[in-house]
PDB file of C-alpha atoms in Angstrom:
ATOM      1  CA  MET Z   1     -30.921  16.060 -37.859  1.00  0.00           C
ATOM      2  CA  ASP Z   2     -31.007  18.031 -34.794  1.00  0.00           C
ATOM      3  CA  ILE Z   3     -28.537  15.655 -32.107  1.00  0.00           C
ATOM      4  CA  ALA Z   4     -29.929  17.296 -29.452  1.00  0.00           C
ATOM      5  CA  ALA Z   5     -33.324  16.264 -30.145  1.00  0.00           C
ATOM      6  CA  THR Z   6     -32.534  13.119 -30.963  1.00  0.00           C
ATOM      7  CA  THR Z   7     -32.829   9.943 -28.305  1.00  0.00           C
ATOM      8  CA  PRO Z   8     -29.012   8.720 -27.997  1.00  0.00           C
ATOM      9  CA  PRO Z   9     -28.874   5.511 -30.073  1.00  0.00           C
ATOM     10  CA  GLU Z  10     -27.810   2.098 -27.775  1.00  0.00           C
ATOM     11  CA  VAL Z  11     -24.499   0.209 -29.531  1.00  0.00           C
ATOM     12  CA  THR Z  12     -23.669  -3.270 -28.221  1.00  0.00           C
ATOM     13  CA  VAL Z  13     -20.999  -4.895 -29.973  1.00  0.00           C
ATOM     14  CA  ARG Z  14     -18.534  -7.643 -29.269  1.00  0.00           C
ATOM     15  CA  GLY Z  15     -14.617  -7.077 -29.322  1.00  0.00           C
ATOM     16  CA  ALA Z  16     -12.014  -9.542 -29.786  1.00  0.00           C
ATOM     17  CA  ALA Z  17      -7.899  -9.444 -29.650  1.00  0.00           C
ATOM     18  CA  GLU Z  18      -5.421 -12.055 -30.274  1.00  0.00           C
ATOM     19  CA  LEU Z  19      -1.666 -11.962 -29.075  1.00  0.00           C
ATOM     20  CA  PHE Z  20       1.612 -13.976 -29.171  1.00  0.00           C
ATOM     21  CA  ARG Z  21       4.560 -14.782 -27.276  1.00  0.00           C
ATOM     22  CA  THR Z  22       7.664 -17.047 -28.158  1.00  0.00           C
ATOM     23  CA  ALA Z  23       7.129 -19.967 -26.542  1.00  0.00           C
ATOM     24  CA  GLU Z  24       9.526 -20.516 -23.480  1.00  0.00           C
ATOM     25  CA  ARG Z  25       8.787 -23.762 -22.295  1.00  0.00           C
ATOM     26  CA  ALA Z  26       8.888 -27.450 -24.219  1.00  0.00           C
ATOM     27  CA  THR Z  27       7.925 -30.835 -22.519  1.00  0.00           C
ATOM     28  CA  VAL Z  28       8.955 -33.662 -24.316  1.00  0.00           C
ATOM     29  CA  THR Z  29       7.686 -37.236 -24.472  1.00  0.00           C
ATOM     30  CA  VAL Z  30       9.677 -40.440 -24.501  1.00  0.00           C
ATOM     31  CA  THR Z  31       8.186 -43.983 -24.452  1.00  0.00           C
ATOM     32  CA  LEU Z  32      11.308 -46.495 -24.303  1.00  0.00           C
ATOM     33  CA  GLY Z  33      10.366 -50.451 -24.438  1.00  0.00           C
ATOM     34  CA  PHE Z  34      11.323 -53.965 -25.822  1.00  0.00           C
ATOM     35  CA  GLU Z  35       9.648 -56.998 -26.804  1.00  0.00           C
ATOM     36  CA  GLY Z  36      10.676 -60.526 -27.324  1.00  0.00           C
ATOM     37  CA  PRO Z  37      10.007 -64.142 -26.341  1.00  0.00           C
ATOM     38  CA  ASP Z  38      11.165 -63.940 -22.643  1.00  0.00           C
ATOM     39  CA  ARG Z  39       9.781 -61.868 -20.050  1.00  0.00           C
ATOM     40  CA  GLU Z  40      13.235 -61.466 -17.854  1.00  0.00           C
ATOM     41  CA  PRO Z  41      15.439 -60.074 -20.385  1.00  0.00           C
ATOM     42  CA  VAL Z  42      12.319 -57.564 -22.144  1.00  0.00           C
ATOM     43  CA  LEU Z  43      12.086 -56.614 -18.473  1.00  0.00           C
ATOM     44  CA  SER Z  44      15.915 -56.157 -17.787  1.00  0.00           C
ATOM     45  CA  ARG Z  45      16.493 -54.081 -20.988  1.00  0.00           C
ATOM     46  CA  THR Z  46      13.189 -51.674 -20.299  1.00  0.00           C
ATOM     47  CA  THR Z  47      14.815 -50.930 -16.874  1.00  0.00           C
ATOM     48  CA  ARG Z  48      18.201 -50.416 -17.161  1.00  0.00           C
ATOM     49  CA  GLY Z  49      17.288 -48.184 -20.939  1.00  0.00           C
ATOM     50  CA  THR Z  50      14.966 -45.907 -18.496  1.00  0.00           C
ATOM     51  CA  ALA Z  51      17.302 -45.791 -15.767  1.00  0.00           C
ATOM     52  CA  ALA Z  52      20.045 -43.996 -18.253  1.00  0.00           C
ATOM     53  CA  LEU Z  53      17.862 -42.221 -20.138  1.00  0.00           C
ATOM     54  CA  VAL Z  54      16.427 -40.260 -16.576  1.00  0.00           C
ATOM     55  CA  ALA Z  55      19.696 -39.898 -15.574  1.00  0.00           C
ATOM     56  CA  GLY Z  56      20.608 -37.856 -18.567  1.00  0.00           C
ATOM     57  CA  LEU Z  57      17.786 -35.385 -17.223  1.00  0.00           C
ATOM     58  CA  HIS Z  58      18.924 -35.789 -13.494  1.00  0.00           C
ATOM     59  CA  ASP Z  59      22.375 -34.213 -15.084  1.00  0.00           C
ATOM     60  CA  ARG Z  60      20.360 -31.294 -16.354  1.00  0.00           C
ATOM     61  CA  HIS Z  61      18.191 -30.771 -13.225  1.00  0.00           C
ATOM     62  CA  SER Z  62      18.580 -28.982  -9.912  1.00  0.00           C
ATOM     63  CA  PRO Z  63      15.791 -30.091  -7.624  1.00  0.00           C
ATOM     64  CA  GLU Z  64      16.650 -26.948  -4.818  1.00  0.00           C
ATOM     65  CA  ASP Z  65      16.637 -23.858  -7.899  1.00  0.00           C
ATOM     66  CA  PRO Z  66      14.711 -25.828 -11.298  1.00  0.00           C
ATOM     67  CA  ALA Z  67      15.817 -22.513 -12.849  1.00  0.00           C
ATOM     68  CA  ALA Z  68      19.368 -23.064 -12.379  1.00  0.00           C
ATOM     69  CA  GLY Z  69      19.548 -26.166 -14.952  1.00  0.00           C
ATOM     70  CA  PRO Z  70      17.959 -26.869 -18.420  1.00  0.00           C
ATOM     71  CA  VAL Z  71      15.391 -29.035 -17.355  1.00  0.00           C
ATOM     72  CA  THR Z  72      12.543 -27.521 -14.724  1.00  0.00           C
ATOM     73  CA  TRP Z  73      11.087 -30.501 -14.106  1.00  0.00           C
ATOM     74  CA  PHE Z  74      10.655 -34.447 -15.274  1.00  0.00           C
ATOM     75  CA  SER Z  75       8.878 -37.381 -14.554  1.00  0.00           C
ATOM     76  CA  SER Z  76       9.285 -41.660 -15.125  1.00  0.00           C
ATOM     77  CA  ASP Z  77       6.200 -43.471 -15.211  1.00  0.00           C
ATOM     78  CA  ARG Z  78       6.083 -47.090 -13.736  1.00  0.00           C
ATOM     79  CA  LEU Z  79       7.303 -50.283 -15.050  1.00  0.00           C
ATOM     80  CA  ARG Z  80       3.939 -51.404 -17.844  1.00  0.00           C
ATOM     81  CA  THR Z  81       4.093 -54.787 -18.831  1.00  0.00           C
ATOM     82  CA  TRP Z  82       1.845 -57.388 -21.082  1.00  0.00           C
ATOM     83  CA  VAL Z  83       1.768 -60.163 -23.122  1.00  0.00           C
ATOM     84  CA  THR Z  84       0.260 -60.390 -26.391  1.00  0.00           C
ATOM     85  CA  ARG Z  85      -0.504 -63.867 -28.652  1.00  0.00           C
ATOM     86  CA  PRO Z  86       0.005 -63.157 -32.171  1.00  0.00           C
ATOM     87  CA  THR Z  87      -0.889 -65.682 -35.127  1.00  0.00           C
ATOM     88  CA  ASP Z  88       0.043 -66.297 -38.169  1.00  0.00           C
ATOM     89  CA  ARG Z  89      -1.561 -66.173 -41.476  1.00  0.00           C
ATOM     90  CA  ASP Z  90      -3.597 -69.426 -41.002  1.00  0.00           C
ATOM     91  CA  GLY Z  91      -5.155 -68.238 -37.840  1.00  0.00           C
ATOM     92  CA  ARG Z  92      -3.010 -70.226 -35.464  1.00  0.00           C
ATOM     93  CA  ARG Z  93      -1.641 -69.359 -31.998  1.00  0.00           C
ATOM     94  CA  LEU Z  94       1.695 -68.683 -32.324  1.00  0.00           C
ATOM     95  CA  ASP Z  95       3.972 -68.373 -29.262  1.00  0.00           C
ATOM     96  CA  PRO Z  96       3.655 -65.615 -27.053  1.00  0.00           C
ATOM     97  CA  VAL Z  97       5.701 -62.744 -26.839  1.00  0.00           C
ATOM     98  CA  HIS Z  98       6.242 -60.206 -23.707  1.00  0.00           C
ATOM     99  CA  HIS Z  99       5.850 -56.683 -23.827  1.00  0.00           C
ATOM    100  CA  ALA Z 100       7.987 -53.597 -21.155  1.00  0.00           C
ATOM    101  CA  SER Z 101       7.540 -50.002 -21.691  1.00  0.00           C
ATOM    102  CA  THR Z 102       7.728 -46.652 -19.505  1.00  0.00           C
ATOM    103  CA  LEU Z 103       6.778 -43.340 -20.243  1.00  0.00           C
ATOM    104  CA  THR Z 104       9.122 -40.422 -19.586  1.00  0.00           C
ATOM    105  CA  ARG Z 105       8.261 -36.728 -19.751  1.00  0.00           C
ATOM    106  CA  ALA Z 106      10.839 -33.865 -19.288  1.00  0.00           C
ATOM    107  CA  ARG Z 107      10.384 -29.976 -19.481  1.00  0.00           C
ATOM    108  CA  PHE Z 108      13.028 -27.997 -20.612  1.00  0.00           C
ATOM    109  CA  ARG Z 109      13.229 -24.222 -20.347  1.00  0.00           C
ATOM    110  CA  ASP Z 110      16.681 -24.269 -22.908  1.00  0.00           C
ATOM    111  CA  VAL Z 111      15.964 -25.121 -26.719  1.00  0.00           C
ATOM    112  CA  ALA Z 112      19.547 -25.964 -27.332  1.00  0.00           C
ATOM    113  CA  ALA Z 113      19.640 -28.179 -24.334  1.00  0.00           C
ATOM    114  CA  LEU Z 114      16.460 -29.552 -25.471  1.00  0.00           C
ATOM    115  CA  ALA Z 115      17.798 -30.650 -28.928  1.00  0.00           C
ATOM    116  CA  ALA Z 116      20.904 -31.965 -27.542  1.00  0.00           C
ATOM    117  CA  TRP Z 117      18.966 -34.223 -25.320  1.00  0.00           C
ATOM    118  CA  VAL Z 118      16.553 -35.423 -27.801  1.00  0.00           C
ATOM    119  CA  GLU Z 119      19.289 -36.049 -30.350  1.00  0.00           C
ATOM    120  CA  GLY Z 120      21.201 -38.127 -27.202  1.00  0.00           C
ATOM    121  CA  ALA Z 121      17.847 -40.087 -26.597  1.00  0.00           C
ATOM    122  CA  ALA Z 122      16.886 -40.978 -29.685  1.00  0.00           C
ATOM    123  CA  GLY Z 123      20.198 -43.063 -30.198  1.00  0.00           C
ATOM    124  CA  TYR Z 124      19.082 -45.179 -27.052  1.00  0.00           C
ATOM    125  CA  PRO Z 125      17.667 -48.334 -28.495  1.00  0.00           C
ATOM    126  CA  GLY Z 126      13.890 -48.622 -27.346  1.00  0.00           C
ATOM    127  CA  VAL Z 127      13.457 -44.983 -27.238  1.00  0.00           C
ATOM    128  CA  SER Z 128      10.897 -43.384 -29.308  1.00  0.00           C
ATOM    129  CA  ILE Z 129      10.225 -39.504 -29.462  1.00  0.00           C
ATOM    130  CA  ASP Z 130       6.484 -38.987 -28.781  1.00  0.00           C
ATOM    131  CA  GLY Z 131       5.924 -35.399 -29.366  1.00  0.00           C
ATOM    132  CA  ILE Z 132       7.167 -32.179 -27.832  1.00  0.00           C
ATOM    133  CA  ALA Z 133       4.531 -29.870 -26.268  1.00  0.00           C
ATOM    134  CA  TRP Z 134       5.383 -25.972 -26.027  1.00  0.00           C
ATOM    135  CA  SER Z 135       3.844 -23.786 -23.716  1.00  0.00           C
ATOM    136  CA  LEU Z 136       4.533 -20.398 -21.869  1.00  0.00           C
ATOM    137  CA  THR Z 137       5.559 -19.870 -18.133  1.00  0.00           C
ATOM    138  CA  ALA Z 138       2.943 -18.920 -15.436  1.00  0.00           C
ATOM    139  CA  PRO Z 139       3.369 -15.404 -15.250  1.00  0.00           C
ATOM    140  CA  THR Z 140       3.855 -14.538 -19.063  1.00  0.00           C
ATOM    141  CA  ARG Z 141       0.686 -16.345 -19.483  1.00  0.00           C
ATOM    142  CA  THR Z 142      -1.226 -14.676 -16.783  1.00  0.00           C
ATOM    143  CA  GLU Z 143       0.516 -10.980 -18.429  1.00  0.00           C
ATOM    144  CA  LEU Z 144      -0.537 -11.901 -22.114  1.00  0.00           C
ATOM    145  CA  THR Z 145      -4.210 -12.952 -21.300  1.00  0.00           C
ATOM    146  CA  ARG Z 146      -4.525  -9.299 -19.390  1.00  0.00           C
ATOM    147  CA  VAL Z 147      -3.076  -7.696 -22.239  1.00  0.00           C
ATOM    148  CA  ALA Z 148      -5.549  -9.436 -24.558  1.00  0.00           C
ATOM    149  CA  ARG Z 149      -8.277  -8.395 -22.660  1.00  0.00           C
ATOM    150  CA  ALA Z 150      -7.792  -4.761 -22.503  1.00  0.00           C
ATOM    151  CA  ALA Z 151      -6.963  -5.078 -26.341  1.00  0.00           C
ATOM    152  CA  ALA Z 152     -10.668  -6.584 -26.964  1.00  0.00           C
ATOM    153  CA  VAL Z 153     -12.362  -3.655 -24.921  1.00  0.00           C
ATOM    154  CA  ALA Z 154     -10.456  -1.284 -26.705  1.00  0.00           C
ATOM    155  CA  ASP Z 155     -11.557  -3.057 -29.788  1.00  0.00           C
ATOM    156  CA  ALA Z 156     -15.176  -2.855 -28.627  1.00  0.00           C
ATOM    157  CA  VAL Z 157     -15.030   0.813 -28.097  1.00  0.00           C
ATOM    158  CA  ASP Z 158     -13.693   1.589 -31.446  1.00  0.00           C
ATOM    159  CA  LYS Z 159     -15.885  -0.564 -32.777  1.00  0.00           C
ATOM    160  CA  ALA Z 160     -19.075   1.313 -31.278  1.00  0.00           C
ATOM    161  CA  ARG Z 161     -17.826   4.451 -32.160  1.00  0.00           C
ATOM    162  CA  ALA Z 162     -17.430   3.994 -36.032  1.00  0.00           C
ATOM    163  CA  TYR Z 163     -21.067   2.738 -35.280  1.00  0.00           C
ATOM    164  CA  VAL Z 164     -22.065   6.174 -33.863  1.00  0.00           C
ATOM    165  CA  GLU Z 165     -20.074   8.557 -35.567  1.00  0.00           C
ATOM    166  CA  PRO Z 166     -21.941   8.425 -38.872  1.00  0.00           C
ATOM    167  CA  LEU Z 167     -24.952   9.332 -36.923  1.00  0.00           C
ATOM    168  CA  GLY Z 168     -23.546  12.630 -35.933  1.00  0.00           C
ATOM    169  CA  PHE Z 169     -22.110  11.198 -31.736  1.00  0.00           C
ATOM    170  CA  VAL Z 170     -19.089  11.774 -31.531  1.00  0.00           C
ATOM    171  CA  ASP Z 171     -18.478   9.511 -28.533  1.00  0.00           C
ATOM    172  CA  VAL Z 172     -19.757   6.675 -26.180  1.00  0.00           C
ATOM    173  CA  VAL Z 173     -20.189   5.839 -22.909  1.00  0.00           C
ATOM    174  CA  CYS Z 174     -19.680   2.043 -21.918  1.00  0.00           C
ATOM    175  CA  THR Z 175     -23.274   0.673 -19.486  1.00  0.00           C
ATOM    176  CA  ALA Z 176     -21.840  -2.738 -19.407  1.00  0.00           C
ATOM    177  CA  ILE Z 177     -19.576  -4.903 -20.285  1.00  0.00           C
ATOM    178  CA  ALA Z 178     -19.510  -9.032 -20.071  1.00  0.00           C
ATOM    179  CA  ASP Z 179     -18.142 -12.197 -21.307  1.00  0.00           C
ATOM    180  CA  PRO Z 180     -19.380 -13.692 -24.420  1.00  0.00           C
ATOM    181  CA  GLY Z 181     -22.805 -14.979 -24.286  1.00  0.00           C
ATOM    182  CA  MET Z 182     -23.889 -12.650 -21.064  1.00  0.00           C
ATOM    183  CA  LEU Z 183     -24.932  -9.611 -23.483  1.00  0.00           C
ATOM    184  CA  LEU Z 184     -25.529 -10.718 -27.208  1.00  0.00           C
ATOM    185  CA  PRO Z 185     -27.620 -13.851 -27.485  1.00  0.00           C
ATOM    186  CA  GLY Z 186     -26.675 -16.747 -30.043  1.00  0.00           C
ATOM    187  CA  THR Z 187     -22.575 -16.330 -28.790  1.00  0.00           C
ATOM    188  CA  SER Z 188     -20.745 -18.324 -26.030  1.00  0.00           C
ATOM    189  CA  ALA Z 189     -16.726 -17.935 -24.734  1.00  0.00           C
ATOM    190  CA  GLY Z 190     -15.399 -20.221 -27.859  1.00  0.00           C
ATOM    191  CA  SER Z 191     -17.043 -18.791 -30.190  1.00  0.00           C
ATOM    192  CA  GLY Z 192     -15.798 -16.256 -33.118  1.00  0.00           C
ATOM    193  CA  GLY Z 193     -11.639 -16.724 -32.389  1.00  0.00           C
ATOM    194  CA  PRO Z 194      -9.541 -19.270 -31.192  1.00  0.00           C
ATOM    195  CA  PRO Z 195      -8.726 -20.895 -28.442  1.00  0.00           C
ATOM    196  CA  PRO Z 196      -7.517 -18.799 -25.056  1.00  0.00           C
ATOM    197  CA  PHE Z 197      -4.198 -20.193 -25.867  1.00  0.00           C
ATOM    198  CA  ALA Z 198      -3.177 -21.635 -29.167  1.00  0.00           C
ATOM    199  CA  GLY Z 199       0.072 -22.130 -30.967  1.00  0.00           C
ATOM    200  CA  ARG Z 200       0.593 -20.035 -34.060  1.00  0.00           C
ATOM    201  CA  ALA Z 201       3.245 -22.725 -35.547  1.00  0.00           C
ATOM    202  CA  ALA Z 202       4.359 -26.036 -34.514  1.00  0.00           C
ATOM    203  CA  GLY Z 203       7.861 -26.184 -33.177  1.00  0.00           C
ATOM    204  CA  ALA Z 204       9.908 -27.758 -36.404  1.00  0.00           C
ATOM    205  CA  PRO Z 205      13.044 -29.474 -36.078  1.00  0.00           C
ATOM    206  CA  ALA Z 206      15.683 -27.728 -38.719  1.00  0.00           C
ATOM    207  CA  GLY Z 207      19.015 -28.818 -39.923  1.00  0.00           C
ATOM    208  CA  GLY Z 208      22.045 -26.847 -40.201  1.00  0.00           C
ATOM    209  CA  GLY Z 209      23.768 -26.203 -44.040  1.00  0.00           C
ATOM    210  CA  GLY Z 210      26.826 -28.023 -44.801  1.00  0.00           C
ATOM    211  CA  GLY Z 211      28.599 -30.387 -42.513  1.00  0.00           C
ATOM    212  CA  GLU Z 212      27.691 -32.378 -39.740  1.00  0.00           C
ATOM    213  CA  ARG Z 213      24.045 -31.872 -38.818  1.00  0.00           C
ATOM    214  CA  ARG Z 214      22.859 -31.032 -35.504  1.00  0.00           C
ATOM    215  CA  LEU Z 215      19.103 -31.269 -33.995  1.00  0.00           C
ATOM    216  CA  GLU Z 216      17.425 -27.651 -33.849  1.00  0.00           C
ATOM    217  CA  PHE Z 217      13.931 -26.765 -32.854  1.00  0.00           C
ATOM    218  CA  THR Z 218      12.624 -23.397 -33.090  1.00  0.00           C
ATOM    219  CA  PRO Z 219      10.199 -22.554 -30.352  1.00  0.00           C
ATOM    220  CA  PRO Z 220       6.606 -21.588 -31.872  1.00  0.00           C
ATOM    221  CA  ASP Z 221       4.320 -18.239 -31.321  1.00  0.00           C
ATOM    222  CA  ILE Z 222       1.719 -19.012 -28.544  1.00  0.00           C
ATOM    223  CA  GLY Z 223      -1.559 -17.056 -28.399  1.00  0.00           C
ATOM    224  CA  ALA Z 224      -3.803 -15.710 -26.214  1.00  0.00           C
ATOM    225  CA  SER Z 225      -7.222 -14.908 -27.142  1.00  0.00           C
ATOM    226  CA  ALA Z 226      -9.764 -12.885 -25.463  1.00  0.00           C
ATOM    227  CA  ALA Z 227     -12.858 -11.881 -26.286  1.00  0.00           C
ATOM    228  CA  VAL Z 228     -16.077  -9.262 -24.387  1.00  0.00           C
ATOM    229  CA  GLU Z 229     -19.278  -7.871 -25.282  1.00  0.00           C
ATOM    230  CA  ALA Z 230     -20.122  -4.156 -24.533  1.00  0.00           C
ATOM    231  CA  ARG Z 231     -22.969  -2.187 -24.257  1.00  0.00           C
ATOM    232  CA  PHE Z 232     -22.778   1.481 -25.149  1.00  0.00           C
ATOM    233  CA  VAL Z 233     -24.732   4.847 -25.312  1.00  0.00           C
ATOM    234  CA  ALA Z 234     -23.647   7.266 -28.182  1.00  0.00           C
ATOM    235  CA  VAL Z 235     -23.139  10.583 -26.791  1.00  0.00           C
ATOM    236  CA  ALA Z 236     -23.807  13.828 -28.893  1.00  0.00           C
ATOM    237  CA  GLY Z 237     -21.515  17.067 -28.309  1.00  0.00           C
ATOM    238  CA  SER Z 238     -19.104  18.975 -30.598  1.00  0.00           C
ATOM    239  CA  ALA Z 239     -16.343  17.496 -31.752  1.00  0.00           C
ATOM    240  CA  PRO Z 240     -12.704  18.619 -30.444  1.00  0.00           C
TER     241      PRO Z 240
END
């Protein structure tokens, strides 16, 4: 085949990439609450318990310099109260039950401090550890996204070259590049890959071997994914 006399083919491809970094922050959510037949004791226990819980966060947080302590941010929602009227097995109304609870969140930059605080908080009466959400810092997230996008473009170039080389062309020139769904019909930004940021594995508590067991957490890897659509024109010539 005479490549010089052949109209260079046009190739449209989708490139994708996914990169991972270890989580740098952990936000723990804690509920503290009580219930009982009398409203005032329930409110008092909840208020005092929340104050003690938050005091432990104050000791680990520096408002002037959040990076100085293990806790970068925390909040405690206002007291929530409600009343229920349970029934017995025969459907008869029983005495009212008063409830009160608060929700406290704290973001830790130090995994060891997180484990120590969670272990201590779990020993408070009325405390329930609702979960831990892992994340990256904003600068790391921005940089990881930038690198993933560049890798997705490189993937598209490699894919386009692989298509044209068997036809006798030596390279490709990009003529258009876009977000998913703008060049290829039937695709969208969320198709064909994981969400832009996703954890590779949940941060799991781990215990030590022998002796006294201490609570530990292993930060998960958090991934940034990127995808692009690109159009190329094959280039004829002599391979180097």
